[in-house]
mmCIF file with all atom_site columns, C-alpha atoms in Angstrom:
data_model
loop_
_atom_site.group_PDB
_atom_site.id
_atom_site.type_symbol
_atom_site.label_atom_id
_atom_site.label_alt_id
_atom_site.label_comp_id
_atom_site.label_asym_id
_atom_site.label_entity_id
_atom_site.label_seq_id
_atom_site.pdbx_PDB_ins_code
_atom_site.Cartn_x
_atom_site.Cartn_y
_atom_site.Cartn_z
_atom_site.occupancy
_atom_site.B_iso_or_equiv
_atom_site.pdbx_formal_charge
_atom_site.auth_seq_id
_atom_site.auth_comp_id
_atom_site.auth_asym_id
_atom_site.auth_atom_id
_atom_site.pdbx_PDB_model_num
ATOM 1  C CA . MET A 1 1  ? 83.543  83.199  80.333 1.00 57.00 ? 1  MET A CA 1
ATOM 2  C CA . ILE A 1 2  ? 86.007  82.746  83.181 1.00 59.00 ? 2  ILE A CA 1
ATOM 3  C CA . LYS A 1 3  ? 89.503  81.811  82.113 1.00 63.00 ? 3  LYS A CA 1
ATOM 4  C CA . THR A 1 4  ? 91.512  79.083  83.813 1.00 64.00 ? 4  THR A CA 1
ATOM 5  C CA . ALA A 1 5  ? 95.065  79.651  85.051 1.00 63.00 ? 5  ALA A CA 1
ATOM 6  C CA . SER A 1 6  ? 96.470  77.683  82.110 1.00 73.00 ? 6  SER A CA 1
ATOM 7  C CA . GLU A 1 7  ? 94.903  80.204  79.712 1.00 84.00 ? 7  GLU A CA 1
ATOM 8  C CA . PHE A 1 8  ? 97.121  82.884  81.270 1.00 87.00 ? 8  PHE A CA 1
ATOM 9  C CA . PHE A 1 9  ? 100.280 80.887  80.546 1.00 90.00 ? 9  PHE A CA 1
ATOM 10 C CA . PHE A 1 10 ? 102.567 81.804  77.660 1.00 92.00 ? 10 PHE A CA 1
ATOM 11 C CA . GLN A 1 11 ? 106.164 80.991  76.829 1.00 94.00 ? 11 GLN A CA 1
ATOM 12 C CA . ASN A 1 12 ? 108.448 82.468  74.214 1.00 95.00 ? 12 ASN A CA 1
ATOM 13 C CA . LYS A 1 13 ? 111.344 80.051  74.144 1.00 95.00 ? 13 LYS A CA 1
ATOM 14 C CA . LYS A 1 14 ? 112.647 81.782  70.997 1.00 95.00 ? 14 LYS A CA 1
ATOM 15 C CA . CYS A 1 15 ? 113.286 84.970  72.989 1.00 95.00 ? 15 CYS A CA 1
ATOM 16 C CA . ARG A 1 16 ? 117.003 85.570  73.301 1.00 94.00 ? 16 ARG A CA 1
ATOM 17 C CA . TYR A 1 17 ? 116.529 86.255  77.034 1.00 93.00 ? 17 TYR A CA 1
ATOM 18 C CA . PHE A 1 18 ? 114.446 83.157  77.843 1.00 94.00 ? 18 PHE A CA 1
ATOM 19 C CA . PRO A 1 19 ? 114.248 82.601  80.719 1.00 92.00 ? 19 PRO A CA 1
ATOM 20 C CA . CYS A 1 20 ? 115.141 86.107  81.801 1.00 91.00 ? 20 CYS A CA 1
ATOM 21 C CA . HIS A 1 21 ? 115.690 85.211  85.471 1.00 91.00 ? 21 HIS A CA 1
ATOM 22 C CA . ASN A 1 22 ? 118.602 83.032  86.602 1.00 88.00 ? 22 ASN A CA 1
ATOM 23 C CA . GLY A 1 23 ? 117.542 79.791  88.226 1.00 88.00 ? 23 GLY A CA 1
ATOM 24 C CA . ALA A 1 24 ? 114.042 79.842  86.738 1.00 93.00 ? 24 ALA A CA 1
ATOM 25 C CA . ASP A 1 25 ? 112.468 76.530  85.758 1.00 93.00 ? 25 ASP A CA 1
ATOM 26 C CA . GLU A 1 26 ? 112.213 76.663  81.968 1.00 94.00 ? 26 GLU A CA 1
ATOM 27 C CA . ASP A 1 27 ? 109.227 74.302  81.948 1.00 94.00 ? 27 ASP A CA 1
ATOM 28 C CA . THR A 1 28 ? 107.060 76.457  84.222 1.00 93.00 ? 28 THR A CA 1
ATOM 29 C CA . PHE A 1 29 ? 108.388 79.941  83.406 1.00 95.00 ? 29 PHE A CA 1
ATOM 30 C CA . ASN A 1 30 ? 105.496 82.169  82.293 1.00 94.00 ? 30 ASN A CA 1
ATOM 31 C CA . CYS A 1 31 ? 106.278 85.003  79.868 1.00 94.00 ? 31 CYS A CA 1
ATOM 32 C CA . MET A 1 32 ? 102.728 86.423  79.953 1.00 92.00 ? 32 MET A CA 1
ATOM 33 C CA . PHE A 1 33 ? 103.929 89.447  81.929 1.00 92.00 ? 33 PHE A CA 1
ATOM 34 C CA . CYS A 1 34 ? 107.316 89.995  80.323 1.00 91.00 ? 34 CYS A CA 1
ATOM 35 C CA . TYR A 1 35 ? 107.483 93.408  81.965 1.00 90.00 ? 35 TYR A CA 1
ATOM 36 C CA . CYS A 1 36 ? 106.095 93.426  85.489 1.00 92.00 ? 36 CYS A CA 1
ATOM 37 C CA . PRO A 1 37 ? 102.912 95.493  85.748 1.00 92.00 ? 37 PRO A CA 1
ATOM 38 C CA . LEU A 1 38 ? 103.494 95.701  89.518 1.00 94.00 ? 38 LEU A CA 1
ATOM 39 C CA . TYR A 1 39 ? 106.888 97.430  89.298 1.00 92.00 ? 39 TYR A CA 1
ATOM 40 C CA . THR A 1 40 ? 105.379 100.848 89.944 1.00 91.00 ? 40 THR A CA 1
ATOM 41 C CA . LEU A 1 41 ? 104.017 99.691  93.316 1.00 93.00 ? 41 LEU A CA 1
ATOM 42 C CA . GLY A 1 42 ? 107.534 99.809  94.741 1.00 90.00 ? 42 GLY A CA 1
ATOM 43 C CA . ASP A 1 43 ? 107.769 97.857  97.986 1.00 89.00 ? 43 ASP A CA 1
ATOM 44 C CA . GLY A 1 44 ? 104.042 97.086  97.811 1.00 91.00 ? 44 GLY A CA 1
ATOM 45 C CA . CYS A 1 45 ? 104.293 94.830  94.764 1.00 92.00 ? 45 CYS A CA 1
ATOM 46 C CA . GLY A 1 46 ? 104.446 91.590  96.741 1.00 90.00 ? 46 GLY A CA 1
ATOM 47 C CA . GLY A 1 47 ? 107.475 90.237  94.914 1.00 92.00 ? 47 GLY A CA 1
ATOM 48 C CA . ASN A 1 48 ? 111.017 89.262  95.866 1.00 92.00 ? 48 ASN A CA 1
ATOM 49 C CA . PHE A 1 49 ? 113.024 92.365  94.964 1.00 94.00 ? 49 PHE A CA 1
ATOM 50 C CA . ARG A 1 50 ? 115.651 94.670  96.420 1.00 94.00 ? 50 ARG A CA 1
ATOM 51 C CA . PHE A 1 51 ? 116.524 98.303  96.038 1.00 95.00 ? 51 PHE A CA 1
ATOM 52 C CA . LEU A 1 52 ? 120.036 99.017  94.807 1.00 96.00 ? 52 LEU A CA 1
ATOM 53 C CA . GLU A 1 53 ? 122.127 101.716 96.469 1.00 97.00 ? 53 GLU A CA 1
ATOM 54 C CA . ASN A 1 54 ? 121.163 104.130 93.672 1.00 97.00 ? 54 ASN A CA 1
ATOM 55 C CA . GLY A 1 55 ? 117.449 103.608 94.426 1.00 93.00 ? 55 GLY A CA 1
ATOM 56 C CA . ILE A 1 56 ? 116.685 101.429 91.393 1.00 93.00 ? 56 ILE A CA 1
ATOM 57 C CA . LYS A 1 57 ? 114.367 98.501  92.057 1.00 94.00 ? 57 LYS A CA 1
ATOM 58 C CA . ASP A 1 58 ? 116.119 95.227  91.148 1.00 94.00 ? 58 ASP A CA 1
ATOM 59 C CA . CYS A 1 59 ? 113.635 92.460  90.337 1.00 93.00 ? 59 CYS A CA 1
ATOM 60 C CA . SER A 1 60 ? 116.183 89.987  88.955 1.00 91.00 ? 60 SER A CA 1
ATOM 61 C CA . GLY A 1 61 ? 115.539 87.600  91.877 1.00 91.00 ? 61 GLY A CA 1
ATOM 62 C CA . CYS A 1 62 ? 111.753 87.748  91.546 1.00 94.00 ? 62 CYS A CA 1
ATOM 63 C CA . LEU A 1 63 ? 109.598 85.180  89.780 1.00 94.00 ? 63 LEU A CA 1
ATOM 64 C CA . THR A 1 64 ? 106.252 86.451  91.115 1.00 92.00 ? 64 THR A CA 1
ATOM 65 C CA . CYS A 1 65 ? 104.957 87.592  87.713 1.00 92.00 ? 65 CYS A CA 1
ATOM 66 C CA . HIS A 1 66 ? 106.342 84.534  85.964 1.00 93.00 ? 66 HIS A CA 1
ATOM 67 C CA . THR A 1 67 ? 104.186 81.860  87.581 1.00 91.00 ? 67 THR A CA 1
ATOM 68 C CA . GLU A 1 68 ? 101.168 80.245  85.959 1.00 86.00 ? 68 GLU A CA 1
ATOM 69 C CA . ASP A 1 69 ? 98.779  82.066  88.318 1.00 85.00 ? 69 ASP A CA 1
ATOM 70 C CA . ALA A 1 70 ? 100.508 85.477  88.293 1.00 89.00 ? 70 ALA A CA 1
ATOM 71 C CA . HIS A 1 71 ? 97.362  87.048  86.859 1.00 89.00 ? 71 HIS A CA 1
ATOM 72 C CA . THR A 1 72 ? 95.580  86.448  90.193 1.00 90.00 ? 72 THR A CA 1
ATOM 73 C CA . LEU A 1 73 ? 98.066  88.625  92.083 1.00 90.00 ? 73 LEU A CA 1
ATOM 74 C CA . ILE A 1 74 ? 98.055  91.270  89.358 1.00 91.00 ? 74 ILE A CA 1
ATOM 75 C CA . GLU A 1 75 ? 94.258  91.405  89.335 1.00 92.00 ? 75 GLU A CA 1
ATOM 76 C CA . SER A 1 76 ? 94.277  91.829  93.127 1.00 93.00 ? 76 SER A CA 1
ATOM 77 C CA . LYS A 1 77 ? 96.534  94.890  92.744 1.00 94.00 ? 77 LYS A CA 1
ATOM 78 C CA . PHE A 1 78 ? 94.567  96.484  89.898 1.00 93.00 ? 78 PHE A CA 1
ATOM 79 C CA . ALA A 1 79 ? 92.685  98.965  92.101 1.00 94.00 ? 79 ALA A CA 1
ATOM 80 C CA . GLU A 1 80 ? 95.955  100.231 93.553 1.00 94.00 ? 80 GLU A CA 1
ATOM 81 C CA . LEU A 1 81 ? 97.536  100.529 90.102 1.00 93.00 ? 81 LEU A CA 1
ATOM 82 C CA . SER A 1 82 ? 94.479  102.444 88.874 1.00 94.00 ? 82 SER A CA 1
ATOM 83 C CA . ARG A 1 83 ? 94.717  104.824 91.833 1.00 94.00 ? 83 ARG A CA 1
ATOM 84 C CA . ILE A 1 84 ? 98.371  105.562 91.037 1.00 92.00 ? 84 ILE A CA 1
ATOM 85 C CA . GLU A 1 85 ? 97.531  106.141 87.365 1.00 92.00 ? 85 GLU A CA 1
ATOM 86 C CA . ARG A 1 86 ? 94.750  108.594 88.249 1.00 93.00 ? 86 ARG A CA 1
ATOM 87 C CA . GLN A 1 87 ? 97.059  110.413 90.659 1.00 92.00 ? 87 GLN A CA 1
ATOM 88 C CA . ASN A 1 88 ? 99.768  110.662 87.997 1.00 89.00 ? 88 ASN A CA 1
ATOM 89 C CA . ARG A 1 89 ? 97.260  112.028 85.494 1.00 90.00 ? 89 ARG A CA 1
ATOM 90 C CA . ARG A 1 90 ? 96.144  114.726 87.962 1.00 91.00 ? 90 ARG A CA 1
ATOM 91 C CA . ASN A 1 91 ? 99.742  115.712 88.678 1.00 89.00 ? 91 ASN A CA 1
ATOM 92 C CA . LYS A 1 92 ? 100.579 116.449 85.028 1.00 79.00 ? 92 LYS A CA 1
#
């Protein structure tokens, strides 16, 4: 069965950080991907991020993974994430 976008929508308004991004619309904020599965893709994630001077990726301005249809983008990046995981496993 194919899921609709609304079936990939989840909110946890009881979370002490909700919503965890400043300026986010509380009515449409999707908590499904609380931690971004695309973080490891660095500048290839497709989101609105910046690198801090110390090299840390700052995603505080990004809402890409917090939209109702975020799963579509994440699914499109799955092959790349799998490739990175396999490479990491080989490098152990």
